[in-house]
Each structure stands twice: as structure tokens, then as C-alpha cells.
Short mmCIF file of C-alpha atoms in Angstrom, two decimals:
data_model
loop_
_atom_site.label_atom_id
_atom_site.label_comp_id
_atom_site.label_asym_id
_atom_site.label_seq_id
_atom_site.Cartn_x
_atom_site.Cartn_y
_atom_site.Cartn_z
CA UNK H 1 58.19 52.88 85.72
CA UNK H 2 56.11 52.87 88.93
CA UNK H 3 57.08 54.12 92.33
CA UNK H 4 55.26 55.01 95.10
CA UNK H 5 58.10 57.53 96.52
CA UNK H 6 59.72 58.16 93.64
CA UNK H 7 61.92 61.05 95.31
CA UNK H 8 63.59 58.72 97.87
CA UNK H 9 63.40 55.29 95.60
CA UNK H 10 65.55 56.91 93.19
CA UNK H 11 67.53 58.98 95.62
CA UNK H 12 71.81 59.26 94.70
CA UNK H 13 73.75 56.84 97.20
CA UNK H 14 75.04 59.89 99.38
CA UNK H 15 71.68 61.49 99.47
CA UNK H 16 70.53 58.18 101.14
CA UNK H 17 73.16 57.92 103.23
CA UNK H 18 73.09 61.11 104.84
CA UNK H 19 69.34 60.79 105.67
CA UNK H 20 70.68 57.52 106.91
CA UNK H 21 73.12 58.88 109.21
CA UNK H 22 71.23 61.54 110.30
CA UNK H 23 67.99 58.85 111.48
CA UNK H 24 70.67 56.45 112.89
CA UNK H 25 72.38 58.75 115.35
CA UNK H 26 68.69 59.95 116.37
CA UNK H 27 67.66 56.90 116.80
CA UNK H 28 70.32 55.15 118.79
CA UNK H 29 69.69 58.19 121.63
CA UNK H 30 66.21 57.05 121.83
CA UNK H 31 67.29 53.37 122.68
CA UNK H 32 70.14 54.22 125.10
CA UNK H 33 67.79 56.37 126.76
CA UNK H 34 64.16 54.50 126.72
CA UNK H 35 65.48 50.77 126.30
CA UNK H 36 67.43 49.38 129.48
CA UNK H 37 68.92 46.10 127.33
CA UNK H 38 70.29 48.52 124.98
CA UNK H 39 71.87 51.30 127.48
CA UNK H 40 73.32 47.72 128.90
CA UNK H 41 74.89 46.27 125.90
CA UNK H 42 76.10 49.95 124.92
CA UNK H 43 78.08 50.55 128.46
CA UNK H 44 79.43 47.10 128.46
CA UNK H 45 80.66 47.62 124.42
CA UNK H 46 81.99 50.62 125.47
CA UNK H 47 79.82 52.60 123.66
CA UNK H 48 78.11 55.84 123.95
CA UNK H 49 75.62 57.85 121.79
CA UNK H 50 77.38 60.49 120.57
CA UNK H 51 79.53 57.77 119.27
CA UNK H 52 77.22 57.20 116.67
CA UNK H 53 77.28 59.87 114.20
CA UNK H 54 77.39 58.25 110.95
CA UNK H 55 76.54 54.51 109.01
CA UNK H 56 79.87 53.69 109.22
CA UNK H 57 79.86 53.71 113.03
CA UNK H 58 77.35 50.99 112.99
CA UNK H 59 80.03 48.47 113.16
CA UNK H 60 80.87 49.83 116.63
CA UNK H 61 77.33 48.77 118.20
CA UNK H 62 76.40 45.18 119.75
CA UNK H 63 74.16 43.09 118.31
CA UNK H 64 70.90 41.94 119.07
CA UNK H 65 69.33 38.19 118.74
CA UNK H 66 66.38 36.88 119.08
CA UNK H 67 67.68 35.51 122.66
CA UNK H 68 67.54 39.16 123.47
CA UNK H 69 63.81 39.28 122.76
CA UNK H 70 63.03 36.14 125.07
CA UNK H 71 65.03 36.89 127.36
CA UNK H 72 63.17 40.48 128.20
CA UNK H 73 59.34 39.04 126.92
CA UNK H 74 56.99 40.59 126.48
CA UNK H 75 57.40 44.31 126.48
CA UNK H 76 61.41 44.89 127.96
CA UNK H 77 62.65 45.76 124.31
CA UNK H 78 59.82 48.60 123.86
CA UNK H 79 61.34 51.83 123.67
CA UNK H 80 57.89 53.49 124.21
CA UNK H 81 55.34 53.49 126.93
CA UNK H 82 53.10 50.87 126.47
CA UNK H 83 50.75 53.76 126.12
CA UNK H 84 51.98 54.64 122.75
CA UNK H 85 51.48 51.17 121.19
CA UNK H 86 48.58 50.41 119.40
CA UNK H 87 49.41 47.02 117.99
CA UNK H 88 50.85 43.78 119.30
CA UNK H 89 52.04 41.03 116.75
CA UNK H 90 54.13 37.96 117.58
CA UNK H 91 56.30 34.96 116.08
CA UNK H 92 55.00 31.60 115.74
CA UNK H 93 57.33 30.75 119.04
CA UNK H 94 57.72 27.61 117.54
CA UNK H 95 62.01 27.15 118.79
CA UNK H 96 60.68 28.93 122.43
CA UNK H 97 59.11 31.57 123.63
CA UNK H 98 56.97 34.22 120.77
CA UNK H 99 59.08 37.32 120.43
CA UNK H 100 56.72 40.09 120.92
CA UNK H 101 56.56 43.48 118.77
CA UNK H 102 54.66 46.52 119.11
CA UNK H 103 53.97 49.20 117.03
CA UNK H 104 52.85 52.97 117.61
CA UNK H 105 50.12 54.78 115.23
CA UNK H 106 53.30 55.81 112.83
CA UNK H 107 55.20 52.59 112.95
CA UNK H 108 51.64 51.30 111.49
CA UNK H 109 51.39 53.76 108.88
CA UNK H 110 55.36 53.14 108.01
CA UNK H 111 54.30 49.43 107.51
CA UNK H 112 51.20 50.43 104.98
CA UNK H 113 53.57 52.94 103.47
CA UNK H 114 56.40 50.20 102.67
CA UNK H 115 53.82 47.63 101.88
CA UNK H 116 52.18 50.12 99.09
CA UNK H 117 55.99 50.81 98.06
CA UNK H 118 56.40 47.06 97.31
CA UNK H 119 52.75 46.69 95.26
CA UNK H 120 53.78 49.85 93.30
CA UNK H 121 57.51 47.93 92.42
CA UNK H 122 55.16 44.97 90.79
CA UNK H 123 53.45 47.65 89.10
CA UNK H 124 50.38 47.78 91.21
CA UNK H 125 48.17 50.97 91.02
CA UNK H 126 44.83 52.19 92.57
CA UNK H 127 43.46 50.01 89.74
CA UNK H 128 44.60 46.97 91.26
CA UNK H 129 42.12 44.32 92.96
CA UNK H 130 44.51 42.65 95.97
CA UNK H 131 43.63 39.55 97.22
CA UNK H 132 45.00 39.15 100.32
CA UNK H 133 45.05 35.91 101.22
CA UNK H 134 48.48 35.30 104.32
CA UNK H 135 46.58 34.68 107.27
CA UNK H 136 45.94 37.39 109.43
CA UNK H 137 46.08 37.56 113.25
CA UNK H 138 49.45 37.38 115.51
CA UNK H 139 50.99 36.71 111.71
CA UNK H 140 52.15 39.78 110.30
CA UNK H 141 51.65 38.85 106.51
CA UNK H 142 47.71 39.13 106.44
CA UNK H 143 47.37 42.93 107.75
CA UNK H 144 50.45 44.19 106.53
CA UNK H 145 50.01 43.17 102.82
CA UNK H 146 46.41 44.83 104.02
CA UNK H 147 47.09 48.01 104.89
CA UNK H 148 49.44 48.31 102.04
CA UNK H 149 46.91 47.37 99.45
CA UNK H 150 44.41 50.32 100.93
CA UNK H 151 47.30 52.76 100.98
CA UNK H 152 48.11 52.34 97.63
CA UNK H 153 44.46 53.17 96.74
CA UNK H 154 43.43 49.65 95.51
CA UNK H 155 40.62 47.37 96.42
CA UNK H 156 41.34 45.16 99.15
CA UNK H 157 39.73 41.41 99.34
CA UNK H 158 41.09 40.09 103.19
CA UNK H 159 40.35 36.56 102.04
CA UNK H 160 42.88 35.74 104.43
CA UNK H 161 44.19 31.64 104.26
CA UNK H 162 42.48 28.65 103.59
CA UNK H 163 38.84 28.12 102.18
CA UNK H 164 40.69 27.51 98.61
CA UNK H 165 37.94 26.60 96.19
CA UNK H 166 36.73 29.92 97.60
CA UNK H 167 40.02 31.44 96.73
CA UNK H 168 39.51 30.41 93.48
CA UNK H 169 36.00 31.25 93.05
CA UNK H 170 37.16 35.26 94.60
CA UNK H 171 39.92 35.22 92.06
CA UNK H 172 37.47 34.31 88.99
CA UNK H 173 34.10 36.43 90.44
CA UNK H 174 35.87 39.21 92.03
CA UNK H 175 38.40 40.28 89.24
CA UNK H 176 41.49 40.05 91.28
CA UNK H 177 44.29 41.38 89.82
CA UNK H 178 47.56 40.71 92.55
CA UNK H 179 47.21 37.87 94.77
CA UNK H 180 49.60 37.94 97.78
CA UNK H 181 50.11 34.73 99.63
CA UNK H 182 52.71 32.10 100.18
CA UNK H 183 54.47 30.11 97.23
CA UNK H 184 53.25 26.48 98.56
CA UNK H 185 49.95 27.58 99.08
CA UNK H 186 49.98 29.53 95.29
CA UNK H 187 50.90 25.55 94.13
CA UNK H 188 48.01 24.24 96.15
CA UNK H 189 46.06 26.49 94.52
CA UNK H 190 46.86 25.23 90.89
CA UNK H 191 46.78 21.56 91.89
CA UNK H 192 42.84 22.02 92.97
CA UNK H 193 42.65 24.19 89.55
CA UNK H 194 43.43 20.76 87.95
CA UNK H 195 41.50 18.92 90.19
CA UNK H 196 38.55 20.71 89.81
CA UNK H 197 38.91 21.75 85.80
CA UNK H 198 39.18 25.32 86.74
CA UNK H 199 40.89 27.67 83.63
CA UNK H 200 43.82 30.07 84.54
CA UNK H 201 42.01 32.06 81.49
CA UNK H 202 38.81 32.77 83.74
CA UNK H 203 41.12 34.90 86.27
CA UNK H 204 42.25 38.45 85.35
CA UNK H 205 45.43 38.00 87.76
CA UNK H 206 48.62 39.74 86.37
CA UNK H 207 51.10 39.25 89.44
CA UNK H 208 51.09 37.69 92.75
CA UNK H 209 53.60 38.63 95.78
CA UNK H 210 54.84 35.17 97.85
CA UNK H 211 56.60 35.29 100.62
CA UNK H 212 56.72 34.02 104.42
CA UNK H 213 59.32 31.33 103.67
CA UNK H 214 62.01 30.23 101.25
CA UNK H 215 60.82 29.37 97.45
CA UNK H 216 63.15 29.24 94.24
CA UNK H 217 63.33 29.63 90.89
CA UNK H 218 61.66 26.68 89.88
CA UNK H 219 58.81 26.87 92.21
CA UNK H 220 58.60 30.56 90.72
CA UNK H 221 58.29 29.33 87.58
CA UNK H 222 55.84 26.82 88.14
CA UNK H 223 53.43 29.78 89.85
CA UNK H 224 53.98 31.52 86.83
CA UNK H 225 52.72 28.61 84.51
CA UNK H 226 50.19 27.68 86.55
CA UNK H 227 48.31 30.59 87.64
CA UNK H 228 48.86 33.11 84.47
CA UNK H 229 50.70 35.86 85.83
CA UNK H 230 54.40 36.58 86.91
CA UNK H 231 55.08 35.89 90.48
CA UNK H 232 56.99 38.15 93.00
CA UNK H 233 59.40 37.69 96.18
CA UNK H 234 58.78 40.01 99.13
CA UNK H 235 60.49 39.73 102.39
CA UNK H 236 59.80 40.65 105.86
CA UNK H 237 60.24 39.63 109.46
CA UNK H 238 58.18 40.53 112.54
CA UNK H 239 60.78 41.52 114.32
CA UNK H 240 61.59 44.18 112.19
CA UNK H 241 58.52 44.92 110.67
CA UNK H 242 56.38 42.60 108.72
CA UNK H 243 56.48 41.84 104.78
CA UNK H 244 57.69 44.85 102.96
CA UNK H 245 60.93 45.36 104.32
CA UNK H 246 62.23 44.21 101.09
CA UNK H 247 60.38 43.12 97.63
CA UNK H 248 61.28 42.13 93.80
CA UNK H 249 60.59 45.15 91.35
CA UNK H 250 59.18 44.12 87.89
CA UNK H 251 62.80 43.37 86.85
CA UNK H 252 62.53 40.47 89.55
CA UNK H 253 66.55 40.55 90.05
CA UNK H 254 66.60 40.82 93.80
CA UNK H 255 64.20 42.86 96.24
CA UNK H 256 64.76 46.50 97.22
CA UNK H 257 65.10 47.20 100.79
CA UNK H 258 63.50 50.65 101.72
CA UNK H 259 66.62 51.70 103.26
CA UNK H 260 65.31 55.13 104.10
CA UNK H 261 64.03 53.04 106.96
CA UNK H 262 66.10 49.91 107.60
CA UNK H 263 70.04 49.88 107.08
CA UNK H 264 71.15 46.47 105.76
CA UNK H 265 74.70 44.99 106.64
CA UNK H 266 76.44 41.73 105.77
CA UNK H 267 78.35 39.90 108.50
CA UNK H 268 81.23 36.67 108.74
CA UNK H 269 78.42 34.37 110.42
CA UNK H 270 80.96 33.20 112.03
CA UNK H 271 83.64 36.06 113.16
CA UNK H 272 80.10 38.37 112.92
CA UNK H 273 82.29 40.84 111.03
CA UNK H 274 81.35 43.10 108.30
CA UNK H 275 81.56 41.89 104.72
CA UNK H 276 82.40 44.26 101.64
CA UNK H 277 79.55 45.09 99.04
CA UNK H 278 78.75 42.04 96.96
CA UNK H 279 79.89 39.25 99.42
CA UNK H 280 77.45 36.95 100.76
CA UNK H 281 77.33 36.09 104.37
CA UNK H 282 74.13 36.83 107.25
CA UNK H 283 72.07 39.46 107.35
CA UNK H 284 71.54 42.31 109.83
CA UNK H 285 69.24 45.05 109.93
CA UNK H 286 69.15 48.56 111.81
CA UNK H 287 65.63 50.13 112.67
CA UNK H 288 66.11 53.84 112.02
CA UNK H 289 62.45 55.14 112.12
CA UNK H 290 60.21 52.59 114.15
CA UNK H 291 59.08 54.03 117.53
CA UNK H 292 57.90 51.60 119.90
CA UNK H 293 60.27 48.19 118.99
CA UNK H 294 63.42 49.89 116.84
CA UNK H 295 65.77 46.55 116.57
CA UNK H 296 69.72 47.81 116.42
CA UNK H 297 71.71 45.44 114.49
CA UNK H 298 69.59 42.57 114.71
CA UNK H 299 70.73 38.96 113.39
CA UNK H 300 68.07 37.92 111.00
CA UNK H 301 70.24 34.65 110.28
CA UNK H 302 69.25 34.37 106.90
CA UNK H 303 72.10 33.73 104.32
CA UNK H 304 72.14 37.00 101.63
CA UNK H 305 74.41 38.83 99.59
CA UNK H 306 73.31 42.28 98.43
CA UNK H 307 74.07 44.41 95.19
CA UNK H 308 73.98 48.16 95.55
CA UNK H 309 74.43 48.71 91.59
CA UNK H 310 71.70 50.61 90.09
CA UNK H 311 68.50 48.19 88.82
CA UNK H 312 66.76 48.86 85.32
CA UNK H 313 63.96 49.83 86.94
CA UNK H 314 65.43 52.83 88.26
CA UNK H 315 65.44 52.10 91.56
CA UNK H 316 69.01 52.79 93.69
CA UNK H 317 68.06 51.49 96.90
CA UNK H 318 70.39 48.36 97.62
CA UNK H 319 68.95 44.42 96.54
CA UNK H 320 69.00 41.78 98.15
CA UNK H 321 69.14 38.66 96.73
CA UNK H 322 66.86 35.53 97.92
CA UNK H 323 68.45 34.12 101.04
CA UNK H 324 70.38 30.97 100.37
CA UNK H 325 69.07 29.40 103.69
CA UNK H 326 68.92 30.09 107.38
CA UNK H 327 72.38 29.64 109.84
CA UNK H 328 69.20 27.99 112.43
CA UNK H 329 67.53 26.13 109.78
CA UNK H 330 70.89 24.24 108.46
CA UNK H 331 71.17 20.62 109.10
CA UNK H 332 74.50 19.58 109.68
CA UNK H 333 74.50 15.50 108.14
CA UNK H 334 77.71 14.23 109.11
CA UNK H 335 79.86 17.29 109.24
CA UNK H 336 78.18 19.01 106.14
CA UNK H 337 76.44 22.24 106.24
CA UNK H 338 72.95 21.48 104.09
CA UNK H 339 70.24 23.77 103.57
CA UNK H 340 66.96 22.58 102.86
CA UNK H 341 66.89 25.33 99.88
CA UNK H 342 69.63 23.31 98.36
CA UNK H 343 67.86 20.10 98.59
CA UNK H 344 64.63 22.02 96.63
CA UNK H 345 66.72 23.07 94.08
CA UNK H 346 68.14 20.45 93.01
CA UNK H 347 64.88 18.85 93.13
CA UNK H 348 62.72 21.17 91.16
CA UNK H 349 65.58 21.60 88.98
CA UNK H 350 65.33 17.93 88.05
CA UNK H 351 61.60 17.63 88.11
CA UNK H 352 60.16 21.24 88.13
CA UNK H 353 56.81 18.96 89.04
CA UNK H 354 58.13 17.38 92.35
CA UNK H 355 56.74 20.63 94.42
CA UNK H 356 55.10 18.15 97.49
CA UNK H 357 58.11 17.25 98.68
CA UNK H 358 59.38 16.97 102.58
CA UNK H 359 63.09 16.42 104.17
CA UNK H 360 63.60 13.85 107.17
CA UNK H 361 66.71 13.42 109.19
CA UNK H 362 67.35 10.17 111.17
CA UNK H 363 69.28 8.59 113.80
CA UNK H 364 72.64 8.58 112.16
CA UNK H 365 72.17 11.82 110.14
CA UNK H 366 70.32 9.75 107.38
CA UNK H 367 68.62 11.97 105.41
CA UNK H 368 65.78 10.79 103.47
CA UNK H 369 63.70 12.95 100.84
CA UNK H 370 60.22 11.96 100.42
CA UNK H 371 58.43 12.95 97.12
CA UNK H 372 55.10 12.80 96.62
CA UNK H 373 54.08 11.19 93.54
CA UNK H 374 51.80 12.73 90.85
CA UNK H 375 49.80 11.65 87.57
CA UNK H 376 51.96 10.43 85.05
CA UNK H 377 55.15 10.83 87.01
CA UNK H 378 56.14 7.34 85.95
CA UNK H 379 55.53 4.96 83.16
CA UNK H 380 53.98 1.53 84.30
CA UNK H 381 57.62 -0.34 84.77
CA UNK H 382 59.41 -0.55 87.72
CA UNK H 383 62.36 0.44 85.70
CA UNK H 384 61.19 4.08 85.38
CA UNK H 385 60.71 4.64 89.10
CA UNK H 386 64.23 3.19 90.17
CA UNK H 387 65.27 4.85 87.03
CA UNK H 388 63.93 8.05 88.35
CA UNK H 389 64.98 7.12 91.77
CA UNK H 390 68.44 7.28 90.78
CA UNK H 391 68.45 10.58 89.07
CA UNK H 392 67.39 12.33 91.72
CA UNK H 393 69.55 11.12 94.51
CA UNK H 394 72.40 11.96 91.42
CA UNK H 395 71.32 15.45 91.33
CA UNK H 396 69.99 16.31 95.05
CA UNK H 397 73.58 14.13 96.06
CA UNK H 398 75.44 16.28 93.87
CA UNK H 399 73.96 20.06 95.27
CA UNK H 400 74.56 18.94 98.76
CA UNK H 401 77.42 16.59 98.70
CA UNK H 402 76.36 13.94 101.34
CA UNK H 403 74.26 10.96 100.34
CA UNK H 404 70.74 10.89 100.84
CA UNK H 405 68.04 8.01 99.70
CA UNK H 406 64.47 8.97 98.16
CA UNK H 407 61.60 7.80 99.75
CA UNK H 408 57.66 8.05 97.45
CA UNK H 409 54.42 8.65 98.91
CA UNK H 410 51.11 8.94 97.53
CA UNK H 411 49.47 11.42 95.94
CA UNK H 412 47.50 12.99 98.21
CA UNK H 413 49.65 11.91 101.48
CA UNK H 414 51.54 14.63 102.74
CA UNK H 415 49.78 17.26 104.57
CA UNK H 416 48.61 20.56 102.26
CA UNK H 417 49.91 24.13 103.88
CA UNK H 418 47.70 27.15 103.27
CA UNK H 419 50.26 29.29 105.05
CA UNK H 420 54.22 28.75 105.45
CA UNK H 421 55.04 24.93 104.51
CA UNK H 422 56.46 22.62 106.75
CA UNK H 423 59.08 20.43 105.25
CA UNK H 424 62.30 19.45 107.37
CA UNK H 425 61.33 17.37 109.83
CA UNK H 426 64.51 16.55 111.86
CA UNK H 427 64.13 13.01 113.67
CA UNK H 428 67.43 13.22 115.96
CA UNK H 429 67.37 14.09 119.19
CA UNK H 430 67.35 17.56 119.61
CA UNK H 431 66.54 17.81 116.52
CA UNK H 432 64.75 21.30 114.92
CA UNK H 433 61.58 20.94 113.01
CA UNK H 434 61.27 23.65 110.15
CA UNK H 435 59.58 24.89 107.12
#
């Protein structure tokens, strides 16, 4: 097997936990002391430092939301001087204002260091050719995949997104072994191989990593089909640190969270308390080694249960499984909880082809799935296309439990993402728009 750090990616549960313990109680005295939000939240919880000696007295902190981060934008969560930070990335900012993080010289080199941990668990080496083609500026995904790449030891391409017949052409002339970009942009991809007669059997690619939003297992396998290689889930948020906080091993049966460095927990998203081992509910993560922005029991809000048993690939830090959805992205059609995950599902599960595909929500919590036809998705008759018609609102009806209609477009008609996808588009007032 590969590992990067073998010593801790193999470390005994106790072993892990102590280290744990040891960078959590550390770690909450820096933020009581340097971060006036936290020292805040603390007194009125009750809670002082020396309170917090162990994991297990995590429970006993408050927790922190993405409010938090608006409401003291740009630099009031810092626990360094702005001295100290040497890098600046944000959020989109697309529900309000762009949460802001920072990073010191080591948070940087903890990034590449987790990043080269995840290319190692898809069996990456210094051999490797990485394409890395997330975008890269305020986004996170571009230069973190980046600097992991070049700390592993492997050639680095920073094709960054878009310019996809170039993509192509880099993958092909180049030699590129992993590709790392999102999963609707890895379908783009294929479609223009078909469009433009280009063979999977001119590339030398063995694995790509996708992440950056919410895929399944039928989009996976599509990748997988289409592009010649077997396709990976990594996961990562700004706030916390970028991609790499958790990725897929070769066994691809959840992604290993480099605990050494960020506690998981599993929370009631609605009573926000703790869940036992194997129960699926929101995620929260503890920063226990990042300087400048260390996030203490921050909501992610994405749906996850996590297994702590020991994968085949040796590894014992805990899995996570792929989020089920988002607690902000669920629509809510006429007293139902849906996820748009759901509705992809069900789709791909039907018609592992239907992978242009977008959600709208109406007046009356209609909800309407548009599908984007393709070549030879129908025979000539009408029949077939109501016949289809019906299947899918059968199946897609079924996985979500409220009635929906299907709507076709054109090939060609709905917009092509080179980054994350947009496909919710929520028409009520109020309404969020989502990928």
C-alpha cells in the first residue's frame, strides 16, 4: 500500500487520540486567548480552558457557523496577527457575505502535506504527472491540489479550468497520469471526447480526484467509463482548509479524514447533539493545528455518517462517507425534506446517461426536473419519450416521495460548468439557488 505518513495513517485508535487530546487542549488556549468571538462564546457557555483536557470534552464547547464568520469579516476570527498570514482565500459569498480565511507559512505547508497524503491514498507517487485543472484564485481547489502534487514529488501541470480541448490535448501530449478537477466538468470533458473523436486510449490517465460539490455513484461510474481510469472523491472546505481534509483511498469505501489535524463529530441537526459511531447526522469539525483561522466545532452542514472500523488499505484514521446532502441546500416541497443528491440518484440510476440535468422549484413548490436530451436517447415515436417520461418521474417520485413532472431540453441547451455545477435553481420567493 501507499502512504505518505505511514506512522500516523496507520496509528492504533488511542495513539491518535492522545495526540488528539493533547493538540485540542493546546489549541483551544490559543483561541480563548488570541480570538475575542471565541473567549465570548466560551464565558457565556460557561467554559474555560483548562476545561478542555481531552476529545471527549469537545462536547462542552459552542459551536461556530458560518454566521460567525460574517458577522466578524474579514479578519475578527484570525487568531494571529495579520502579520503572520501569508495567504488569503475566500468562499464564493454566493448566500452573503465571502467568509474570509487566512493561513500562516505552516498552515500552507499543512495544506500541501494533507493534499500529498490524499494523492499518495490513490496511489500517486513522484512518478505521477497531476493535472491540475480546479480553478485557482480565491477558490481553494486549484492551489491546494497544487501544492500537494509538488509535495508529493510529482510533476505539476496548473492547467487550471476551462480551455477544454486544451485539457484534452495536455492530457494526450503531456502524459498526465491523475487529473484532479470537478465530476461535471470530468463529464464535459468526455462529451467533447465524443464530439471531437478523441480516444480515451491516447491518454495515459490512471485516476482522477473530483471534488468541490456533490457527485454519486453513477456519475462515478460514468467518469470511469469515459475517461479510462478509476475516479476518486476528495473533500474539503475553505473554512477549514481546502480539499484534502478528507479523500477516498484506492479501496474507494469512504474518504479518510487526517484526523491528526481535524477532529470529526456527528451531531442531531436538529437537537445539535452528539451522535454515536456509525449514525448519520451533520458534520462538525475541530481545527487542532491551523495557526492563523483554527475553526472550533464548526457546522459544515453537510449530511455524513462516519465508520471508524479499520479499511483494507490499512489505513485507521476514521471515513467518512459521501455526504447525503446539505441541511442549507434541502428544498423543502410541501413539507418534504428533498435533497438534490436524491433527485441525481434516482436519475442516473435510471439513465446512468442523463448527467445534464438541472432542478427547478416553482410557485407552489412544483418541482420540475429538466433533462437534457442526448443522441439516441429516444426512438423516433412519441411513445418512447412519454414512455420514458413516465419512468423517470416513477423512479425520481419514488427516491423523494413528492411528485415532480420532467421537463426536456435540447442537446446543447443548458449551460456547461468547468468548475462546481449549478443545478437547483429555486424559483420561490426567497428561494436559494445552488449547485
Amino acid at each position: 500500500m501507499n502512504y505518505f505518513l505511514k506512522e500516523i495513517e496507520t496509528a492504533p485508535r488511542h495513539e491518535l487520540e492522545a495526540l488528539q487530546s493533547q493538540r485540542l487542549s493546546s489549541k483551544i488556549k490559543q483561541v480563548y486567548e488570541n480570538v475575542k468571538p471565541y473567549r465570548a462564546k466560551m464565558e457565556a457557555a460557561g467554559v474555560k480552558p483548562e476545561d478542555i483536557k481531552s476529545v471527549k470534552d469537545l462536547a462542552r464547547l459552542p459551536f461556530t457557523e458560518k454566521q460567525d464568520l460574517r458577522d466578524n469579516y474579514p479578519y475578527g476570527m484570525f487568531a494571529v496577527p495579520m502579520s503572520e498570514v501569508v495567504r488569503i482565500h475566500a468562499s464564493s459569498g454566493t448566500t452573503g457575505k465571502q467568509t474570509v480565511v487566512g493561513y500562516t507559512a505552516n498552515d500552507i505547508a499543512l495544506w500541501a502535506q494533507c493534499a500529498a497524503r490524499s494523492l499518495a491514498a490513490i496511489g500517486g507517487t513522484k512518478d505521477d504527472i497531476v493535472q491540475v485543472a480546479y480553478g485557482y484564485g480565491l477558490f481553494t481547489g486549484g492551489l491546494g491540489m497544487h501544492y500537494g502534487a509538488e509535495r508529493l514529488g510529482a510533476v505539476t501541470i496548473p492547467a487550471s479550468s476551462g480551455n477544454s480541448l486544451r485539457q484534452l490535448e495536455m492530457f494526450r501530449d503531456f502524459g498526465t497520469t491523475i487529473a484532479c478537477l470537478t465530476p461535471s466538468y470530468a463529464l464535459s470533458l468526455i462529451e467533447l471526447m465524443a464530439q471531437k473523436g478523441i480516444n480515451k486510449a491516447d491518454f495515459k490517465l490512471k485516476a482522477a480526484v473530483c471534488g468541490a460539490e456533490p457527485w454519486t455513484q453513477e456519475m462515478r461510474l460514468q467518469i470511469q467509463k469515459g475517461l479510462g481510469l478509476k475516479a476518486y472523491d476528495i473533500y474539503g472546505l475553505s473554512e477549514i482548509l481546502g480539499p484534502s481534509v478528507s479523500c477516498e483511498c484506492v479501496e474507494q469505501c469512504g474518504m479518510h479524514i487526517c484526523e491528526d489535524h481535524f477532529i470529526p463529530e456527528i451531531v442531531d441537526p436538529d437537537t445539535f447533539e452528539p451522535l454515536p459511531a456509525g449514525e448519520q447526522g451533520e458534520l462538525v469539525f475541530t481545527c487542532i493545528t491551523k495557526e492563523a483561522f483554527p475553526l472550533i466545532r464548526y457546522r459544515t452542514r453537510d449530511i455524513v455518517r462516519l465508520d471508524y472500523s479499520e479499511c483494507k488499505c490499512g489505513r485507521t484514521l476514521v471515513r467518512m462517507m459521501k455526504p447525503q446532502g446539505r441541511t442549507d441546500d434541502m428544498l423543502i416541497i410541501k413539507g418534504v425534506n428533498v435533497f438534490p443528491s436524491q433527485i441525481e440518484a434516482a436519475l442516473l440510476g435510471f439513465d446512468p446517461n442523463a448527467t445534464q440535468y438541472e432542478i427547478h422549484v416553482f410557485k407552489g413548490d412544483a418541482l420540475e426536473v429538466r433533462i437534457e436530451m442526448y443522441d439516441g436517447m429516444f426512438r423516433d415515436s412519441i411513445g418512447s419519450i412519454e414512455e420514458y417520461r413516465r419512468k423517470a418521474i416513477e423512479e425520481i417520485s419514488s427516491a423523494v416521495t413528492v411528485k415532480i413532472s420532467i421537463k426536456f431540453d435540447e442537446k446543447g441547451q443548458q449551460k456547461r460548468s468547468e468548475g462546481k455545477a449549478k443545478r437547483v435553481f429555486d424559483n420561490r420567493a426567497g428561494g436559494n439557488n445552488h449547485g
